[in-house]
PDB file of C-alpha atoms and ligand atoms in Angstrom:
ATOM      1  CA  UNK A  24     -15.764   0.011   3.592  1.00  0.00           C
ATOM      2  CA  UNK A  25     -13.415  -2.645   4.761  1.00  0.00           C
ATOM      3  CA  UNK A  26     -10.342  -3.050   2.705  1.00  0.00           C
ATOM      4  CA  UNK A  27      -8.126  -6.062   3.247  1.00  0.00           C
ATOM      5  CA  UNK A  28      -4.660  -7.029   2.122  1.00  0.00           C
ATOM      6  CA  UNK A  29      -4.469 -10.776   1.575  1.00  0.00           C
ATOM      7  CA  UNK A  30      -1.326 -12.810   0.964  1.00  0.00           C
ATOM      8  CA  UNK A  31      -1.558 -15.868  -1.268  1.00  0.00           C
ATOM      9  CA  UNK A  32       0.853 -18.791  -1.282  1.00  0.00           C
ATOM     10  CA  UNK A  33       1.049 -22.204  -2.939  1.00  0.00           C
ATOM     11  CA  UNK A  34       3.740 -24.881  -3.177  1.00  0.00           C
ATOM     12  CA  UNK A  35       1.744 -28.017  -3.910  1.00  0.00           C
ATOM     13  CA  UNK A  36       0.084 -29.176  -7.132  1.00  0.00           C
ATOM     14  CA  UNK A  37      -0.590 -26.706  -9.936  1.00  0.00           C
ATOM     15  CA  UNK A  38       0.618 -23.679  -7.986  1.00  0.00           C
ATOM     16  CA  UNK A  39      -0.362 -20.943 -10.439  1.00  0.00           C
ATOM     17  CA  UNK A  40      -3.791 -22.541 -10.963  1.00  0.00           C
ATOM     18  CA  UNK A  41      -4.359 -22.405  -7.193  1.00  0.00           C
ATOM     19  CA  UNK A  42      -3.420 -18.703  -7.083  1.00  0.00           C
ATOM     20  CA  UNK A  43      -5.641 -17.987 -10.095  1.00  0.00           C
ATOM     21  CA  UNK A  44      -8.551 -19.765  -8.410  1.00  0.00           C
ATOM     22  CA  UNK A  45      -8.056 -17.578  -5.324  1.00  0.00           C
ATOM     23  CA  UNK A  46      -8.027 -14.396  -7.418  1.00  0.00           C
ATOM     24  CA  UNK A  47     -11.157 -15.572  -9.243  1.00  0.00           C
ATOM     25  CA  UNK A  48     -12.784 -16.264  -5.880  1.00  0.00           C
ATOM     26  CA  UNK A  49     -12.349 -12.598  -4.922  1.00  0.00           C
ATOM     27  CA  UNK A  50     -13.176 -11.205  -8.388  1.00  0.00           C
ATOM     28  CA  UNK A  51     -16.255  -9.315  -7.121  1.00  0.00           C
ATOM     29  CA  UNK A  52     -14.206  -7.293  -4.584  1.00  0.00           C
ATOM     30  CA  UNK A  53     -10.740  -7.131  -6.162  1.00  0.00           C
ATOM     31  CA  UNK A  54      -9.007  -3.732  -6.268  1.00  0.00           C
ATOM     32  CA  UNK A  55      -5.349  -4.765  -6.705  1.00  0.00           C
ATOM     33  CA  UNK A  56      -3.219  -7.766  -7.714  1.00  0.00           C
ATOM     34  CA  UNK A  57       0.568  -7.923  -7.292  1.00  0.00           C
ATOM     35  CA  UNK A  58       3.047  -9.717  -9.496  1.00  0.00           C
ATOM     36  CA  UNK A  59       3.708 -13.347  -8.575  1.00  0.00           C
ATOM     37  CA  UNK A  60       7.070 -14.304  -7.065  1.00  0.00           C
ATOM     38  CA  UNK A  61       8.629 -17.736  -6.909  1.00  0.00           C
ATOM     39  CA  UNK A  62      10.179 -17.932  -3.451  1.00  0.00           C
ATOM     40  CA  UNK A  63      12.439 -20.254  -1.488  1.00  0.00           C
ATOM     41  CA  UNK A  64      10.617 -21.682   1.560  1.00  0.00           C
ATOM     42  CA  UNK A  65      11.117 -20.048   4.961  1.00  0.00           C
ATOM     43  CA  UNK A  66      10.189 -21.688   8.262  1.00  0.00           C
ATOM     44  CA  UNK A  67      12.641 -24.588   8.454  1.00  0.00           C
ATOM     45  CA  UNK A  68      10.565 -27.270   6.694  1.00  0.00           C
ATOM     46  CA  UNK A  69      12.327 -28.755   3.654  1.00  0.00           C
ATOM     47  CA  UNK A  70       9.788 -28.340   0.868  1.00  0.00           C
ATOM     48  CA  UNK A  71       9.229 -27.085  -2.666  1.00  0.00           C
ATOM     49  CA  UNK A  72       9.454 -23.416  -3.623  1.00  0.00           C
ATOM     50  CA  UNK A  73       6.309 -21.332  -3.252  1.00  0.00           C
ATOM     51  CA  UNK A  74       4.491 -18.977  -5.527  1.00  0.00           C
ATOM     52  CA  UNK A  75       3.496 -15.878  -3.538  1.00  0.00           C
ATOM     53  CA  UNK A  76       1.375 -12.854  -4.369  1.00  0.00           C
ATOM     54  CA  UNK A  77      -0.703 -10.218  -2.596  1.00  0.00           C
ATOM     55  CA  UNK A  78      -4.173  -8.995  -3.474  1.00  0.00           C
ATOM     56  CA  UNK A  79      -6.155  -6.025  -2.172  1.00  0.00           C
ATOM     57  CA  UNK A  80      -9.909  -6.456  -1.757  1.00  0.00           C
ATOM     58  CA  UNK A  81     -12.628  -4.012  -0.748  1.00  0.00           C
ATOM     59  CA  UNK A  82     -16.251  -4.553   0.237  1.00  0.00           C
ATOM     60  CA  UNK A  83     -18.347  -2.086   2.251  1.00  0.00           C
ATOM     61  CA  UNK A  84     -20.329  -4.975   3.717  1.00  0.00           C
ATOM     62  CA  UNK A  85     -17.465  -7.271   4.789  1.00  0.00           C
ATOM     63  CA  UNK A  86     -15.969  -7.275   8.275  1.00  0.00           C
ATOM     64  CA  UNK A  87     -12.562  -8.760   9.137  1.00  0.00           C
ATOM     65  CA  UNK A  88     -13.986 -12.189   9.943  1.00  0.00           C
ATOM     66  CA  UNK A  89     -15.666 -12.328   6.552  1.00  0.00           C
ATOM     67  CA  UNK A  90     -12.283 -11.957   4.828  1.00  0.00           C
ATOM     68  CA  UNK A  91     -10.894 -14.822   6.917  1.00  0.00           C
ATOM     69  CA  UNK A  92     -13.943 -16.958   6.128  1.00  0.00           C
ATOM     70  CA  UNK A  93     -13.714 -16.315   2.399  1.00  0.00           C
ATOM     71  CA  UNK A  94      -9.979 -17.079   2.376  1.00  0.00           C
ATOM     72  CA  UNK A  95     -10.461 -20.336   4.287  1.00  0.00           C
ATOM     73  CA  UNK A  96     -13.301 -21.396   1.957  1.00  0.00           C
ATOM     74  CA  UNK A  97     -10.940 -20.973  -0.988  1.00  0.00           C
ATOM     75  CA  UNK A  98      -8.183 -22.890   0.842  1.00  0.00           C
ATOM     76  CA  UNK A  99     -10.654 -25.741   1.390  1.00  0.00           C
ATOM     77  CA  UNK A 100     -11.792 -25.616  -2.238  1.00  0.00           C
ATOM     78  CA  UNK A 101      -8.162 -26.057  -3.351  1.00  0.00           C
ATOM     79  CA  UNK A 102      -8.123 -29.409  -1.549  1.00  0.00           C
ATOM     80  CA  UNK A 103      -5.844 -28.175   1.214  1.00  0.00           C
ATOM     81  CA  UNK A 104      -5.009 -30.705   3.920  1.00  0.00           C
ATOM     82  CA  UNK A 105      -3.708 -29.228   7.195  1.00  0.00           C
ATOM     83  CA  UNK A 106      -0.723 -31.263   8.365  1.00  0.00           C
ATOM     84  CA  UNK A 107       2.723 -29.850   9.114  1.00  0.00           C
ATOM     85  CA  UNK A 108       2.919 -26.318  10.569  1.00  0.00           C
ATOM     86  CA  UNK A 109       4.490 -24.131   7.886  1.00  0.00           C
ATOM     87  CA  UNK A 110       4.486 -27.214   5.630  1.00  0.00           C
ATOM     88  CA  UNK A 111       3.429 -27.672   1.996  1.00  0.00           C
ATOM     89  CA  UNK A 112       0.018 -26.416   0.954  1.00  0.00           C
ATOM     90  CA  UNK A 113      -2.077 -26.115  -2.199  1.00  0.00           C
ATOM     91  CA  UNK A 114      -3.277 -22.683  -1.128  1.00  0.00           C
ATOM     92  CA  UNK A 115      -2.677 -20.393   1.818  1.00  0.00           C
ATOM     93  CA  UNK A 116      -4.691 -17.193   2.197  1.00  0.00           C
ATOM     94  CA  UNK A 117      -3.529 -15.003   5.085  1.00  0.00           C
ATOM     95  CA  UNK A 118      -5.314 -11.816   6.122  1.00  0.00           C
ATOM     96  CA  UNK A 119      -2.424  -9.360   6.410  1.00  0.00           C
ATOM     97  CA  UNK A 120      -4.335  -6.210   7.354  1.00  0.00           C
ATOM     98  CA  UNK A 121      -7.905  -4.977   7.429  1.00  0.00           C
ATOM     99  CA  UNK A 122      -8.826  -1.291   7.322  1.00  0.00           C
ATOM    100  CA  UNK A 123     -12.314  -0.075   8.235  1.00  0.00           C
ATOM    101  CA  UNK A 124     -13.929   3.361   8.242  1.00  0.00           C
ATOM    102  CA  UNK A 125     -12.275   4.066  11.611  1.00  0.00           C
ATOM    103  CA  UNK A 126      -8.806   2.991  10.517  1.00  0.00           C
ATOM    104  CA  UNK A 127      -6.839  -0.237  10.922  1.00  0.00           C
ATOM    105  CA  UNK A 128      -8.628  -3.171  12.554  1.00  0.00           C
ATOM    106  CA  UNK A 129      -6.528  -4.690  15.357  1.00  0.00           C
ATOM    107  CA  UNK A 130      -7.245  -8.156  16.773  1.00  0.00           C
ATOM    108  CA  UNK A 131      -5.541 -10.426  19.319  1.00  0.00           C
ATOM    109  CA  UNK A 132      -8.017 -13.264  18.790  1.00  0.00           C
ATOM    110  CA  UNK A 133      -5.811 -16.309  17.949  1.00  0.00           C
ATOM    111  CA  UNK A 134      -8.264 -17.228  15.189  1.00  0.00           C
ATOM    112  CA  UNK A 135      -7.743 -13.850  13.563  1.00  0.00           C
ATOM    113  CA  UNK A 136      -4.627 -11.921  14.542  1.00  0.00           C
ATOM    114  CA  UNK A 137      -4.494  -8.485  12.922  1.00  0.00           C
ATOM    115  CA  UNK A 138      -2.235  -7.355  11.503  1.00  0.00           C
ATOM    116  CA  UNK A 139      -0.964 -10.864  10.709  1.00  0.00           C
ATOM    117  CA  UNK A 140       2.006 -11.209  13.124  1.00  0.00           C
ATOM    118  CA  UNK A 141       4.338 -12.836  10.594  1.00  0.00           C
ATOM    119  CA  UNK A 142       4.200  -9.883   8.235  1.00  0.00           C
ATOM    120  CA  UNK A 143       7.188  -7.777   9.432  1.00  0.00           C
ATOM    121  CA  UNK A 144       9.540 -10.756   8.967  1.00  0.00           C
ATOM    122  CA  UNK A 145       8.308 -11.940   5.556  1.00  0.00           C
ATOM    123  CA  UNK A 146       9.762 -10.389   2.431  1.00  0.00           C
ATOM    124  CA  UNK A 147       7.512 -12.846   0.555  1.00  0.00           C
ATOM    125  CA  UNK A 148       4.557 -10.733   1.742  1.00  0.00           C
ATOM    126  CA  UNK A 149       6.138  -7.277   2.005  1.00  0.00           C
ATOM    127  CA  UNK A 150       7.640  -7.214  -1.518  1.00  0.00           C
ATOM    128  CA  UNK A 151       4.436  -8.019  -3.449  1.00  0.00           C
ATOM    129  CA  UNK A 152       2.418  -5.786  -1.073  1.00  0.00           C
ATOM    130  CA  UNK A 153       4.752  -2.891  -1.843  1.00  0.00           C
ATOM    131  CA  UNK A 154       4.451  -3.614  -5.577  1.00  0.00           C
ATOM    132  CA  UNK A 155       0.658  -3.374  -5.470  1.00  0.00           C
ATOM    133  CA  UNK A 156       0.601  -0.393  -3.051  1.00  0.00           C
ATOM    134  CA  UNK A 157       3.839   1.625  -2.836  1.00  0.00           C
ATOM    135  CA  UNK A 158       2.333   3.820  -0.072  1.00  0.00           C
ATOM    136  CA  UNK A 159       1.262   0.860   2.089  1.00  0.00           C
ATOM    137  CA  UNK A 160       1.607   1.122   5.871  1.00  0.00           C
ATOM    138  CA  UNK A 161       1.771  -1.858   8.262  1.00  0.00           C
ATOM    139  CA  UNK A 162      -0.136  -0.771  11.399  1.00  0.00           C
ATOM    140  CA  UNK A 163       2.204  -0.618  14.374  1.00  0.00           C
ATOM    141  CA  UNK A 164       5.299  -0.855  12.185  1.00  0.00           C
ATOM    142  CA  UNK A 165       5.203   1.989   9.674  1.00  0.00           C
ATOM    143  CA  UNK A 166       5.634   2.172   5.907  1.00  0.00           C
ATOM    144  CA  UNK A 167       5.979  -1.234   4.271  1.00  0.00           C
ATOM    145  CA  UNK A 168       8.957   0.094   2.285  1.00  0.00           C
ATOM    146  CA  UNK A 169      10.765   0.804   5.574  1.00  0.00           C
ATOM    147  CA  UNK A 170       9.757  -2.545   7.127  1.00  0.00           C
ATOM    148  CA  UNK A 171      11.141  -4.355   4.075  1.00  0.00           C
ATOM    149  CA  UNK A 172      14.333  -2.276   4.075  1.00  0.00           C
ATOM    150  CA  UNK A 173      14.844  -3.113   7.772  1.00  0.00           C
ATOM    151  CA  UNK A 174      15.050  -6.815   6.864  1.00  0.00           C
ATOM    152  CA  UNK A 175      18.381  -6.057   5.204  1.00  0.00           C
ATOM    153  CA  UNK A 176      19.918  -6.337   1.766  1.00  0.00           C
ATOM    154  CA  UNK A 177      19.553 -10.138   1.552  1.00  0.00           C
ATOM    155  CA  UNK A 178      15.851 -10.234   2.412  1.00  0.00           C
ATOM    156  CA  UNK A 179      14.734 -10.755  -1.180  1.00  0.00           C
ATOM    157  CA  UNK A 180      17.348 -13.386  -2.019  1.00  0.00           C
ATOM    158  CA  UNK A 181      15.513 -16.478  -3.185  1.00  0.00           C
ATOM    159  CA  UNK A 182      12.677 -14.430  -4.707  1.00  0.00           C
ATOM    160  CA  UNK A 183      12.341 -14.515  -8.491  1.00  0.00           C
ATOM    161  CA  UNK A 184       9.642 -13.270 -10.858  1.00  0.00           C
ATOM    162  CA  UNK A 185       6.957 -15.937 -11.212  1.00  0.00           C
ATOM    163  CA  UNK A 186       4.287 -16.624 -13.829  1.00  0.00           C
ATOM    164  CA  UNK A 187       1.675 -14.003 -14.680  1.00  0.00           C
ATOM    165  CA  UNK A 188      -1.614 -14.401 -12.853  1.00  0.00           C
TER     166      UNK A 188
HETATM  167  N1  ATP B  21      -4.534 -12.886  10.060  1.00  0.00           N
HETATM  168  C1  ATP B  21      -4.795 -14.191   9.879  1.00  0.00           C
HETATM  169  N2  ATP B  21      -4.967 -14.702   8.625  1.00  0.00           N
HETATM  170  C2  ATP B  21      -5.219 -16.013   8.441  1.00  0.00           C
HETATM  171  N3  ATP B  21      -5.322 -16.925   9.442  1.00  0.00           N
HETATM  172  C3  ATP B  21      -5.151 -16.466  10.696  1.00  0.00           C
HETATM  173  C4  ATP B  21      -4.889 -15.092  10.969  1.00  0.00           C
HETATM  174  N4  ATP B  21      -4.765 -14.931  12.323  1.00  0.00           N
HETATM  175  C5  ATP B  21      -4.944 -16.121  12.868  1.00  0.00           C
HETATM  176  N5  ATP B  21      -5.187 -17.067  11.906  1.00  0.00           N
HETATM  177  C6  ATP B  21      -5.443 -18.459  12.198  1.00  0.00           C
HETATM  178  O1  ATP B  21      -4.295 -19.208  11.913  1.00  0.00           O
HETATM  179  C7  ATP B  21      -4.709 -20.564  11.844  1.00  0.00           C
HETATM  180  C8  ATP B  21      -3.672 -21.377  11.078  1.00  0.00           C
HETATM  181  O2  ATP B  21      -3.605 -20.882   9.782  1.00  0.00           O
HETATM  182  P1  ATP B  21      -2.596 -21.521   8.760  1.00  0.00           P
HETATM  183  O3  ATP B  21      -2.618 -23.019   8.865  1.00  0.00           O
HETATM  184  O4  ATP B  21      -2.893 -20.928   7.420  1.00  0.00           O
HETATM  185  O5  ATP B  21      -1.189 -20.993   9.329  1.00  0.00           O
HETATM  186  P2  ATP B  21       0.130 -20.974   8.542  1.00  0.00           P
HETATM  187  O6  ATP B  21      -0.132 -20.317   7.224  1.00  0.00           O
HETATM  188  O7  ATP B  21       0.717 -22.366   8.517  1.00  0.00           O
HETATM  189  O8  ATP B  21       1.082 -20.069   9.412  1.00  0.00           O
HETATM  190  P3  ATP B  21       1.142 -18.490   9.411  1.00  0.00           P
HETATM  191  O9  ATP B  21      -0.193 -18.024   9.950  1.00  0.00           O
HETATM  192  O10 ATP B  21       2.303 -18.177  10.295  1.00  0.00           O
HETATM  193  O11 ATP B  21       1.356 -18.051   7.972  1.00  0.00           O
HETATM  194  C9  ATP B  21      -6.088 -20.533  11.249  1.00  0.00           C
HETATM  195  O12 ATP B  21      -6.913 -21.401  11.948  1.00  0.00           O
HETATM  196  C10 ATP B  21      -6.552 -19.092  11.408  1.00  0.00           C
HETATM  197  O13 ATP B  21      -7.769 -18.992  12.121  1.00  0.00           O
HETATM  198  N1  PH2 B  22       8.529 -18.798   0.632  1.00  0.00           N
HETATM  199  C1  PH2 B  22       7.505 -19.137   1.423  1.00  0.00           C
HETATM  200  N2  PH2 B  22       7.712 -19.958   2.468  1.00  0.00           N
HETATM  201  C2  PH2 B  22       6.660 -20.303   3.251  1.00  0.00           C
HETATM  202  C3  PH2 B  22       5.369 -19.802   2.994  1.00  0.00           C
HETATM  203  C4  PH2 B  22       5.190 -18.942   1.893  1.00  0.00           C
HETATM  204  O1  PH2 B  22       4.061 -18.475   1.601  1.00  0.00           O
HETATM  205  N3  PH2 B  22       6.278 -18.623   1.133  1.00  0.00           N
HETATM  206  N4  PH2 B  22       4.330 -20.160   3.802  1.00  0.00           N
HETATM  207  C5  PH2 B  22       4.525 -20.986   4.806  1.00  0.00           C
HETATM  208  C6  PH2 B  22       3.386 -21.327   5.678  1.00  0.00           C
HETATM  209  O2  PH2 B  22       2.530 -20.288   5.921  1.00  0.00           O
HETATM  210  C7  PH2 B  22       5.813 -21.597   5.117  1.00  0.00           C
HETATM  211  N5  PH2 B  22       6.872 -21.137   4.282  1.00  0.00           N
END
């Protein structure tokens, strides 16, 4: 098996429709879907609030690169245009972690960094991940609950319940 944790984000166009399209795109391999959060943007670019969620997918035949490829195909299908780094997007699909039969997959290939290096700093990923998997562990960092707690009491400020997927 390879199981992947994928983070979804959208702040352009019909945000919930973009997230729903991503979930539908993984329907054949879906094992978990988090609640959606409406979140204030991080990263320093002035832009609209995001909707963020996390899904867990599992497919014995998929390797890590296949999860990246599927996510990018869905980003393209949403009409995503790549412009400003950390700027507005119809759909972002990040591969947060991949776990194979031998344990966590680690990668320092710039095209596919695993675990995704932004994860320990992003409550917008950690919170929904914890919701969908309370026992989740971030390889190299420990339990997701502890990683989120280490961000401090204000980490989830600016995160509100979003629409239902
Ligand atoms: N774990 C990963 N998941 C998704 N993309 C990755 C990953 N590791 C490296 N990349 C690469 O990152 C590149 C830029 O992706 P993208 O434009 O979505 O970044 P971003 O969402 O703006 O920033 P961030 O990756 O910090 O969230 C892609 O070309 C992709 O190959
Ligand atoms: N709240 C929030 N802010 C962001 C997000 C995101 O998914 N949520 N993604 C970004 C680019 O990857 C930049 N900023």
